[in-house]
């Protein structure tokens, strides 16, 4: 298989750097273009970037010249870690120019024509791209905290039906990017507020778990309440969940549903897919962000402390790596899924016919 | 008013040290005796203690000779910060010997004859001591996390009725004592488990909010679900609360009930009483443990982010200083309340008549 | 004594906030004007400022309207916590306009006509202001790390003569202002570099310990080598010092010289003066920033672990509160000293005659 | 090559766990026996151990039954991470029983007959084992902070001659083992004292850099002064060094000597050898423990900020992974070196003839 050229939008940022890290030696994709702010444009990536990863910049990327956001790109797939202040218009522009934008930004997530996908849960939503009025398309993955929470409730919703979820997050500082959270605000402290985060967690799962009918997604009706906190942890979002299920299933059944969960990425054995999307730990004091975030190369949703909840029925603690499965890794897994599902079969551009052929798959449309 | 001699049980521990700190220059009490493990007995307090407070050991205490747990004490009131491994039998022994044990330990909290008191909420429960079969008596305050949670729901329960509470705690390391939490476990980490803590938070409020009838407390029936986490914060427990109230009151009413709350300690203007037991902050990102724990000299319960909860009705973030209002300060406020209510009027011992006069107050019993 | 009106330059910054905190209820000074960037100008201080102190904004200051850096000021003394990017020209402008600028900024510290003063050490250097070609004058205090280091070596230099000092600093994050150090850079990490800091520590003590002759300061010749590190500590700079003294004095003599040290602020019993400028701790593991920074209300230089050094002769660990004694408190103590020495006796402006009367004191000059 | 059976002494401790981690799939060694305190003896390793590593316990080790310190062992090589309270007598006993004890403990390091080896520097010192009056032998590696410091000065000593070294350490909490440093002592704090550490850093390099003559090591005479601090960092010891060299070489020459340094482990391409023992970073703010400790799989000594020192001549910042190159990895590299040098050629026991054949190598002695 010939590798597909990809560009990283927002390449110098936290998510952009993680894209570069996770795409190193990727079997499907090859990073050919890097896009950042005008301040960085024209410089080599090594010069433009304040690299914060724990391995050096991959040499094949270090020397690439950074492009400005106004420049035309040649790559077919654009992985976007753009800041939400610019992602909205920029991603639309790139999609209009014919690129497939695989975005981690929040701007287009709730757009009716934009798929919001966790490929273990709703890969069929990718088909929504045919309803987009672009030469290319925009595809998004959820907010980091949403991903872990939705991953944990998806098998329960499928098996029993979920009525309500109460979630409190303890989120790592890497989720805020760089420079992000000032150390004076978080060293030895908790900040019980993350702008916009609670709204995302309360809204996005309803779309992800919703059913695609024609080119419309009908959201599920689950009541979700989120309280989000920043804590002095480097990587790994912890969440406490209380869940109300239909039919009052036994704890052992809930546990089994979590253990049995698997999806298309596992079936296709995608390069970035975790062997099991959900891990269940039995130790009384796990999962812990400093110890368990890297399980399954940072792509797992780790569940622990599954037990009865006197208020809503069951409760548990979940954990995931916010910049891997919660961001860049989620986008890459989306792209891998689309490649293997045949969405990119038509040369270096999505076919024009897509604009009309909305409900059929990309390959069928030819 | 002549000062009352007091002893500190577990004087070298974290709570014991806080007792000494908070009792410095106290208008009612004078620290005359210090009790610690056999290892410390016989040494001066300064030698026996690994002092961890940010002001030096008060000079009047530094030179006191530490007593062993087997020695007889002369002080009328004993403030107990004993470890739960020894508090059970030791406190009973002291009560049998005629002392009034004001305990922060968990061992006797749920004993039917032992008052479990937050004096803003249920000071009338002190009367329960007359039902104890001791020459003295044992009085307890709740677990640190329980205190803040119960303080926040008490006015709502009084005003509207509380049906259910979902609480997630983010607890400071000082709550685990010294040496307590190993740094390897908590630096840059979250530990989603604190042994026994969730059970306490789910059970203790029911007794505190219960009604005393004769010498029996009838607990309220509120469903409480707790998830407890240790976070790398020095002092100050943060809690996220979702609360289901009867009658679906408006947010403004809830807010007003919190603001209006006041109790006996405020009425009596007790030395350790916060001017207002509950503070409501309006900033979107408060309360924060590193910034707000010392409000009202560490005796306040600080509420912020009051807002609707899609699942249970209302939600909020609360904060309190775990070793002040949540431990030593709570016990001292209990003692101050009892003194001013006349429970100690009969010389240096509780009257023998108490053993029979169970349902009348100590002063009435004479 | 009538209070002197003062303004705070850079009032919304970290140092500016500390000025406001430390000047609350000050017996000499009253904060009447606040100056900040154009972005803040026109707003009330409470609105303009992201207040980070652990007590609320003093009410008398909260409502003051912030002025821009271009506006004329009426206050006699201006405490400057301006950022070094603007302090250079702004402070000169204010001095030309007749104000006495008491600055914590680094820009003018090494100017030949600008006093760089630790009032326990070189208060006579204030006289240098008469050599300035301004209607007003600029006075500076040293860099935070310099202050503690110079305070510790001053008595040794006086008593024995210091030949060389090797210093490694472990500096708190509050020294970098707000937003300052990103949490991603410092949580669980050490950054072995602070821009410009080492140069300051190596140069400033030579001027402070120098002798004023006419209107020229002759620097001492001590070899100083500094290595500066940022550590995840909130407040309090720790420094390890190795010192080469002339004549190889015994450790007990060195210790005595530190204990005996006292200066003009102690003699005058100035409001912000520590009772003893240098405290010597005997515990083997002190001083520690989280425990000892607030000794003497944050105005002490704390010395511990005094012992022989196989390389340079003696070594020790020192500590000081970087934003109190190391910044705002240092400037305020400078101002207090000048007031009590009579430098401000001539109404609301420094006398014009100062421009010529360079070598005589301000009072003598009249 | 047949694998050599090895045992881990102190297997449940921090260093013991790291031994197990680093020996997983080792080409020379196979972990066959685990020794821990009597409390753990008889349990499976998984049950006995509070495993703190970020990957699960290797399955081949998890089920091994832990042995008590009194039991006889069969393994030829014993890697010792024993606590210094028991290592002294235990290691001697094992050596007498014929085992080759490769120890990370400090007890025997300065014994005249015990090699204290960094194999890049003084592998010829291993020969000292022939002077030991045991059937087996004890071999040690230096203290963690000593290793990095000695590695950095060794090439300079060889090339120019080192006269004096001033070192301040900023040491990670993992160096204190588990439970180790209480979080209340180190969160947001610095502890400027580590018991015994400074003495080790001042003494051990003199033996390591010393010359073996017959069966006596003649220590070098370098003046070393150490000041040791614990900082809230998980892994990675940072050290600031000021060094006085003979002949006042230029900075570029010093830099070249560091870059050129290589030793026997590199020549033999040993499995645990770093490709380059010393890495020199050019970024102004590196090395940093959170970012650079894992360079060369944790086996490198990382040097940065090489620059002139006004007091001693040159200064630099160095960093190393304290539990890898600074402990378990150091011991394993010692063992690998000995294996490849032929010290273990005589079956499963060191030959009796070793007791007399002191100055010849083990293979020559047959």
CSV table of C-alpha atoms in Angstrom, one decimal, chain D:
chain,number,residue,atom,x,y,z
D,1,UNK,CA,25.3,-18.4,25.1
D,2,UNK,CA,23.4,-20.1,28.0
D,3,UNK,CA,21.7,-17.7,30.3
D,4,UNK,CA,23.0,-17.3,33.8
D,5,UNK,CA,20.6,-17.8,36.7
D,6,UNK,CA,20.3,-14.7,38.9
D,7,UNK,CA,18.5,-13.8,42.0
D,8,UNK,CA,17.3,-10.4,43.1
D,9,UNK,CA,17.9,-9.5,46.8
D,10,UNK,CA,15.4,-7.0,48.1
D,11,UNK,CA,13.2,-7.9,45.2
D,12,UNK,CA,10.1,-6.1,46.5
D,13,UNK,CA,11.8,-2.7,47.0
D,14,UNK,CA,12.2,0.1,44.5
D,15,UNK,CA,15.6,-1.0,43.3
D,16,UNK,CA,14.5,-4.6,43.3
D,17,UNK,CA,11.6,-3.8,41.1
D,18,UNK,CA,13.8,-1.9,38.7
D,19,UNK,CA,16.2,-5.0,38.5
D,20,UNK,CA,13.2,-7.1,37.5
D,21,UNK,CA,12.1,-4.6,34.9
D,22,UNK,CA,15.6,-4.1,33.4
D,23,UNK,CA,16.3,-7.9,33.4
D,24,UNK,CA,13.2,-8.7,31.4
D,25,UNK,CA,14.3,-10.6,28.3
D,26,UNK,CA,18.0,-10.0,29.1
D,27,UNK,CA,20.3,-11.8,26.8
D,28,UNK,CA,22.7,-12.9,29.6
D,29,UNK,CA,20.6,-13.3,32.7
D,30,UNK,CA,17.5,-15.0,33.8
D,31,UNK,CA,15.7,-14.1,37.1
D,32,UNK,CA,15.2,-17.4,38.9
D,33,UNK,CA,15.1,-16.4,42.6
D,34,UNK,CA,13.6,-13.5,44.5
D,35,UNK,CA,14.6,-12.7,48.1
D,36,UNK,CA,12.8,-10.3,50.4
D,37,UNK,CA,12.0,-9.8,54.0
D,38,UNK,CA,10.5,-12.5,56.2
D,39,UNK,CA,7.1,-10.7,55.8
D,40,UNK,CA,7.1,-11.5,52.1
D,41,UNK,CA,8.8,-14.9,52.2
D,42,UNK,CA,6.6,-17.7,51.0
D,43,UNK,CA,4.2,-15.5,49.0
D,44,UNK,CA,4.2,-15.3,45.3
D,45,UNK,CA,6.0,-12.2,44.1
D,46,UNK,CA,2.8,-10.7,42.8
D,47,UNK,CA,1.2,-11.0,46.2
D,48,UNK,CA,4.3,-9.9,48.1
D,49,UNK,CA,5.1,-6.8,46.1
D,50,UNK,CA,3.5,-3.4,45.9
D,51,UNK,CA,4.5,-3.0,42.3
D,52,UNK,CA,5.1,0.6,41.3
D,53,UNK,CA,6.4,0.3,37.8
D,54,UNK,CA,4.5,1.6,34.7
D,55,UNK,CA,4.3,-1.8,33.0
D,56,UNK,CA,2.8,-4.9,34.7
D,57,UNK,CA,5.0,-7.4,36.5
D,58,UNK,CA,6.7,-9.7,34.0
D,59,UNK,CA,4.7,-12.9,34.0
D,60,UNK,CA,7.7,-15.2,34.4
D,61,UNK,CA,8.5,-13.4,37.6
D,62,UNK,CA,5.0,-12.7,39.0
D,63,UNK,CA,4.5,-16.3,40.0
D,64,UNK,CA,7.9,-16.9,41.6
D,65,UNK,CA,7.8,-17.7,45.3
D,66,UNK,CA,9.7,-15.1,47.4
D,67,UNK,CA,12.4,-16.5,49.5
D,68,UNK,CA,13.5,-15.3,52.9
D,69,UNK,CA,16.9,-13.9,53.6
D,70,UNK,CA,17.9,-17.0,55.5
D,71,UNK,CA,17.3,-19.4,52.7
D,72,UNK,CA,20.1,-20.9,50.6
D,73,UNK,CA,20.1,-19.7,47.0
D,74,UNK,CA,21.1,-21.5,43.8
D,75,UNK,CA,21.7,-18.6,41.5
D,76,UNK,CA,25.2,-17.7,40.6
D,77,UNK,CA,24.8,-13.9,40.4
D,78,UNK,CA,22.8,-12.1,43.1
D,79,UNK,CA,21.7,-8.6,42.3
D,80,UNK,CA,21.3,-6.8,45.5
D,81,UNK,CA,18.9,-3.9,46.2
D,82,UNK,CA,18.9,-4.7,49.9
D,83,UNK,CA,18.3,-2.0,52.4
D,84,UNK,CA,21.5,-0.8,54.0
D,85,UNK,CA,20.2,-1.9,57.4
D,86,UNK,CA,20.6,-5.6,56.3
D,87,UNK,CA,22.8,-5.5,53.2
D,88,UNK,CA,26.1,-5.4,55.2
D,89,UNK,CA,25.9,-8.8,56.8
D,90,UNK,CA,23.6,-10.4,54.3
D,91,UNK,CA,25.9,-9.7,51.3
D,92,UNK,CA,28.9,-10.9,53.1
D,93,UNK,CA,27.1,-14.1,54.0
D,94,UNK,CA,26.1,-14.7,50.3
D,95,UNK,CA,29.6,-14.0,49.1
D,96,UNK,CA,30.9,-16.5,51.6
D,97,UNK,CA,28.5,-19.0,50.3
D,98,UNK,CA,30.1,-18.6,46.9
D,99,UNK,CA,27.7,-16.2,45.1
D,100,UNK,CA,28.8,-13.2,43.1
D,101,UNK,CA,26.9,-10.4,44.7
D,102,UNK,CA,26.5,-7.4,42.4
D,103,UNK,CA,25.3,-4.8,44.9
D,104,UNK,CA,23.7,-1.4,44.6
D,105,UNK,CA,23.8,-1.0,48.4
D,106,UNK,CA,26.2,1.3,50.0
D,107,UNK,CA,27.5,-0.9,52.9
D,108,UNK,CA,30.6,-2.4,51.2
D,109,UNK,CA,31.4,0.3,48.7
D,110,UNK,CA,34.4,1.6,50.6
D,111,UNK,CA,35.7,-1.7,51.7
D,112,UNK,CA,39.3,-2.0,50.5
D,113,UNK,CA,38.8,-5.3,48.8
D,114,UNK,CA,35.5,-4.5,47.2
D,115,UNK,CA,35.5,-3.1,43.7
D,116,UNK,CA,33.4,0.1,43.3
D,117,UNK,CA,33.0,0.3,39.6
D,118,UNK,CA,31.6,2.4,36.8
D,119,UNK,CA,32.6,0.2,33.9
D,120,UNK,CA,33.2,3.0,31.5
D,121,UNK,CA,35.8,4.3,34.0
D,122,UNK,CA,37.5,1.6,36.1
D,123,UNK,CA,36.5,-1.9,34.9
D,124,UNK,CA,40.0,-3.1,35.9
D,125,UNK,CA,39.0,-2.7,39.5
D,126,UNK,CA,36.9,-5.8,39.2
D,127,UNK,CA,40.1,-7.7,39.6
D,128,UNK,CA,40.0,-6.7,43.3
D,129,UNK,CA,37.5,-9.5,43.9
D,130,UNK,CA,40.5,-11.9,43.9
D,131,UNK,CA,41.6,-10.3,47.1
D,132,UNK,CA,38.4,-11.0,48.9
D,133,UNK,CA,38.5,-13.8,51.4
D,134,UNK,CA,35.2,-15.4,50.2
D,135,UNK,CA,34.3,-18.3,48.0
D,136,UNK,CA,32.2,-15.8,46.1
D,137,UNK,CA,32.7,-12.1,45.9
D,138,UNK,CA,31.0,-8.7,46.3
D,139,UNK,CA,31.1,-6.0,43.7
D,140,UNK,CA,29.4,-2.6,44.0
D,141,UNK,CA,28.4,0.4,42.0
D,142,UNK,CA,28.4,3.9,43.4
D,143,UNK,CA,25.7,6.0,44.9
D,144,UNK,CA,23.3,7.4,42.2
D,145,UNK,CA,24.4,11.0,42.5
D,146,UNK,CA,28.1,9.9,42.5
D,147,UNK,CA,27.7,8.0,39.2
D,148,UNK,CA,26.6,11.0,37.2
D,149,UNK,CA,29.1,13.3,38.8
D,150,UNK,CA,32.0,10.9,38.4
D,151,UNK,CA,31.0,10.1,34.8
D,152,UNK,CA,31.2,13.8,34.0
D,153,UNK,CA,34.5,14.4,35.7
D,154,UNK,CA,36.3,11.2,34.6
D,155,UNK,CA,37.1,12.3,31.0
D,156,UNK,CA,38.2,15.7,32.4
D,157,UNK,CA,40.4,14.1,35.0
D,158,UNK,CA,41.9,11.9,32.4
D,159,UNK,CA,42.5,14.7,29.9
D,160,UNK,CA,43.4,17.6,32.2
D,161,UNK,CA,43.4,16.6,35.8
D,162,UNK,CA,40.6,17.7,38.2
D,163,UNK,CA,41.6,19.6,41.3
D,164,UNK,CA,38.2,20.4,42.9
D,165,UNK,CA,34.5,19.9,42.3
D,166,UNK,CA,31.6,21.8,43.9
D,167,UNK,CA,28.3,20.0,43.3
D,168,UNK,CA,24.8,20.7,44.3
D,169,UNK,CA,22.2,18.0,43.7
D,170,UNK,CA,18.5,18.3,43.1
D,171,UNK,CA,17.4,14.7,43.6
D,172,UNK,CA,14.2,12.9,42.6
D,173,UNK,CA,11.9,11.2,45.2
D,174,UNK,CA,12.3,7.8,43.6
D,175,UNK,CA,15.8,7.8,45.0
D,176,UNK,CA,14.4,7.4,48.5
D,177,UNK,CA,12.6,4.2,47.8
D,178,UNK,CA,9.0,3.3,48.8
D,179,UNK,CA,7.3,4.6,50.9
D,180,UNK,CA,10.3,6.9,51.1
D,181,UNK,CA,9.6,10.6,51.2
D,182,UNK,CA,6.2,11.5,52.7
D,183,UNK,CA,4.2,13.7,50.4
D,184,UNK,CA,3.7,16.3,53.2
D,185,UNK,CA,7.4,16.8,53.2
D,186,UNK,CA,8.0,17.4,49.5
D,187,UNK,CA,4.9,18.6,47.7
D,188,UNK,CA,5.8,22.2,46.6
D,189,UNK,CA,8.9,22.0,48.8
D,190,UNK,CA,12.6,21.4,48.8
D,191,UNK,CA,14.3,19.4,51.5
D,192,UNK,CA,18.0,20.5,51.6
D,193,UNK,CA,19.2,17.4,53.3
D,194,UNK,CA,19.6,13.7,52.4
D,195,UNK,CA,21.2,11.6,55.1
D,196,UNK,CA,24.7,10.3,54.2
D,197,UNK,CA,24.5,11.4,50.6
D,198,UNK,CA,27.0,14.3,50.7
D,199,UNK,CA,29.6,12.1,52.3
D,200,UNK,CA,29.2,9.5,49.6
D,201,UNK,CA,29.6,12.0,46.8
D,202,UNK,CA,32.6,13.4,48.4
D,203,UNK,CA,34.3,10.1,49.0
D,204,UNK,CA,33.3,7.5,46.3
D,205,UNK,CA,34.7,9.3,43.2
D,206,UNK,CA,38.2,9.2,44.8
D,207,UNK,CA,38.1,5.4,44.9
D,208,UNK,CA,36.6,5.0,41.5
D,209,UNK,CA,39.1,7.3,39.8
D,210,UNK,CA,41.9,5.7,41.9
D,211,UNK,CA,44.6,3.4,40.5
D,212,UNK,CA,44.7,-0.3,41.3
D,213,UNK,CA,48.2,-1.4,42.3
D,214,UNK,CA,48.5,-5.0,43.3
D,215,UNK,CA,45.3,-5.4,45.3
D,216,UNK,CA,45.2,-1.9,46.7
D,217,UNK,CA,43.4,1.1,45.2
D,218,UNK,CA,45.2,4.4,45.6
D,219,UNK,CA,42.5,7.1,45.7
D,220,UNK,CA,43.0,10.2,43.7
D,221,UNK,CA,43.2,13.5,45.5
D,222,UNK,CA,40.4,15.7,44.3
D,223,UNK,CA,38.6,18.0,46.6
D,224,UNK,CA,34.8,17.5,46.3
D,225,UNK,CA,32.1,19.4,48.1
D,226,UNK,CA,28.5,18.3,47.8
D,227,UNK,CA,25.2,19.9,48.9
D,228,UNK,CA,22.2,17.5,48.4
D,229,UNK,CA,18.6,18.5,48.0
D,230,UNK,CA,15.4,16.5,47.6
D,231,UNK,CA,13.0,18.1,45.1
D,232,UNK,CA,9.5,17.2,43.9
D,233,UNK,CA,10.6,15.3,40.8
D,234,UNK,CA,9.7,11.7,40.2
D,235,UNK,CA,12.8,10.4,38.4
D,236,UNK,CA,16.1,12.0,37.4
D,237,UNK,CA,18.8,13.6,39.5
D,238,UNK,CA,20.0,17.0,38.4
D,239,UNK,CA,23.4,18.3,39.6
D,240,UNK,CA,25.1,21.6,39.1
D,241,UNK,CA,28.9,21.3,38.9
D,242,UNK,CA,31.7,23.7,39.2
D,243,UNK,CA,35.0,22.2,38.4
D,244,UNK,CA,38.6,23.3,38.8
D,245,UNK,CA,40.8,21.8,36.2
D,246,UNK,CA,44.6,21.8,35.9
D,247,UNK,CA,46.1,23.9,33.2
D,248,UNK,CA,43.0,26.0,32.5
D,249,UNK,CA,41.9,24.3,29.3
D,250,UNK,CA,39.6,26.1,26.9
D,251,UNK,CA,35.8,25.4,27.0
D,252,UNK,CA,35.9,23.8,23.6
D,253,UNK,CA,38.5,21.3,24.8
D,254,UNK,CA,36.4,20.5,27.8
D,255,UNK,CA,33.4,19.9,25.6
D,256,UNK,CA,35.4,17.7,23.3
D,257,UNK,CA,36.7,15.6,26.1
D,258,UNK,CA,33.1,15.0,27.2
D,259,UNK,CA,32.0,14.2,23.7
D,260,UNK,CA,34.9,11.8,23.0
D,261,UNK,CA,34.5,9.8,26.2
D,262,UNK,CA,33.8,6.2,25.7
D,263,UNK,CA,34.6,3.0,27.6
D,264,UNK,CA,34.7,-0.7,27.7
D,265,UNK,CA,30.9,-1.2,27.8
D,266,UNK,CA,30.7,0.8,24.5
D,267,UNK,CA,33.6,-1.2,23.0
D,268,UNK,CA,32.0,-4.5,24.0
D,269,UNK,CA,28.6,-3.2,22.9
D,270,UNK,CA,27.1,-4.6,26.1
D,271,UNK,CA,23.3,-5.0,26.2
D,272,UNK,CA,22.7,-2.2,28.7
D,273,UNK,CA,25.5,0.1,27.6
D,274,UNK,CA,24.5,3.5,26.4
D,275,UNK,CA,25.8,4.2,22.9
D,276,UNK,CA,27.5,7.2,24.3
D,277,UNK,CA,28.0,7.4,28.1
D,278,UNK,CA,27.9,11.2,28.1
D,279,UNK,CA,25.5,13.3,26.0
D,280,UNK,CA,26.1,17.0,25.6
D,281,UNK,CA,23.0,19.1,25.0
D,282,UNK,CA,23.2,22.6,23.5
D,283,UNK,CA,19.7,24.0,24.4
D,284,UNK,CA,20.1,26.7,27.0
D,285,UNK,CA,17.6,25.2,29.4
D,286,UNK,CA,18.5,21.5,29.3
D,287,UNK,CA,18.9,18.9,30.7
D,288,UNK,CA,15.6,18.6,32.5
D,289,UNK,CA,14.7,15.5,34.6
D,290,UNK,CA,11.1,15.2,33.2
D,291,UNK,CA,12.3,15.4,29.6
D,292,UNK,CA,15.8,14.0,29.4
D,293,UNK,CA,16.1,11.3,32.0
D,294,UNK,CA,15.2,8.5,29.6
D,295,UNK,CA,17.8,9.4,26.9
D,296,UNK,CA,19.7,6.3,25.9
D,297,UNK,CA,17.1,4.2,27.8
D,298,UNK,CA,18.0,5.9,31.1
D,299,UNK,CA,21.7,4.9,30.9
D,300,UNK,CA,23.2,8.2,29.8
D,301,UNK,CA,24.8,11.0,31.8
D,302,UNK,CA,23.4,14.1,30.2
D,303,UNK,CA,25.4,17.3,30.3
D,304,UNK,CA,24.2,20.8,29.5
D,305,UNK,CA,24.9,24.4,30.1
D,306,UNK,CA,28.7,24.0,29.8
D,307,UNK,CA,30.2,27.4,30.5
D,308,UNK,CA,32.9,29.2,32.3
D,309,UNK,CA,32.8,29.5,36.1
D,310,UNK,CA,34.2,32.7,37.6
D,311,UNK,CA,35.2,30.8,40.8
D,312,UNK,CA,36.5,27.3,39.7
D,313,UNK,CA,36.9,27.5,36.0
D,314,UNK,CA,34.1,25.7,34.3
D,315,UNK,CA,30.5,24.8,35.3
D,316,UNK,CA,27.8,22.7,33.9
D,317,UNK,CA,24.5,21.0,34.7
D,318,UNK,CA,24.3,17.2,34.6
D,319,UNK,CA,21.4,14.8,34.8
D,320,UNK,CA,20.9,11.1,35.0
D,321,UNK,CA,18.1,8.6,35.7
D,322,UNK,CA,18.7,7.7,39.3
D,323,UNK,CA,17.0,4.3,39.4
D,324,UNK,CA,18.3,3.2,36.0
D,325,UNK,CA,21.9,4.4,35.4
D,326,UNK,CA,22.0,5.4,39.0
D,327,UNK,CA,21.1,2.1,40.5
D,328,UNK,CA,19.8,-1.1,39.0
D,329,UNK,CA,21.1,-0.3,35.5
D,330,UNK,CA,24.5,0.4,37.0
D,331,UNK,CA,24.7,-3.0,38.7
D,332,UNK,CA,23.5,-4.8,35.6
D,333,UNK,CA,26.1,-3.1,33.5
D,334,UNK,CA,28.7,-4.1,36.0
D,335,UNK,CA,27.5,-7.7,35.7
D,336,UNK,CA,27.5,-7.6,31.9
D,337,UNK,CA,31.0,-6.3,31.9
D,338,UNK,CA,32.2,-9.0,34.3
D,339,UNK,CA,30.6,-11.7,32.2
D,340,UNK,CA,32.2,-10.5,29.0
D,341,UNK,CA,35.6,-10.1,30.7
D,342,UNK,CA,35.5,-13.8,31.6
D,343,UNK,CA,35.1,-13.4,35.4
D,344,UNK,CA,32.4,-16.1,35.4
D,345,UNK,CA,33.9,-18.8,33.3
D,346,UNK,CA,34.3,-21.4,35.9
D,347,UNK,CA,30.9,-23.1,36.2
D,348,UNK,CA,28.4,-22.0,38.7
D,349,UNK,CA,30.8,-21.0,41.4
D,350,UNK,CA,33.8,-18.7,41.5
D,351,UNK,CA,36.9,-21.0,41.7
D,352,UNK,CA,38.5,-21.6,45.1
D,353,UNK,CA,41.8,-20.6,43.6
D,354,UNK,CA,40.6,-17.1,43.5
D,355,UNK,CA,41.3,-16.7,47.1
D,356,UNK,CA,45.0,-16.8,46.4
D,357,UNK,CA,45.4,-15.6,42.8
D,358,UNK,CA,44.8,-12.1,43.6
D,359,UNK,CA,46.4,-10.1,40.9
D,360,UNK,CA,45.7,-12.2,38.0
D,361,UNK,CA,42.4,-12.4,36.2
D,362,UNK,CA,39.9,-15.1,36.9
D,363,UNK,CA,40.5,-16.9,33.7
D,364,UNK,CA,44.3,-16.5,33.9
D,365,UNK,CA,44.1,-18.0,37.4
D,366,UNK,CA,43.1,-21.4,36.2
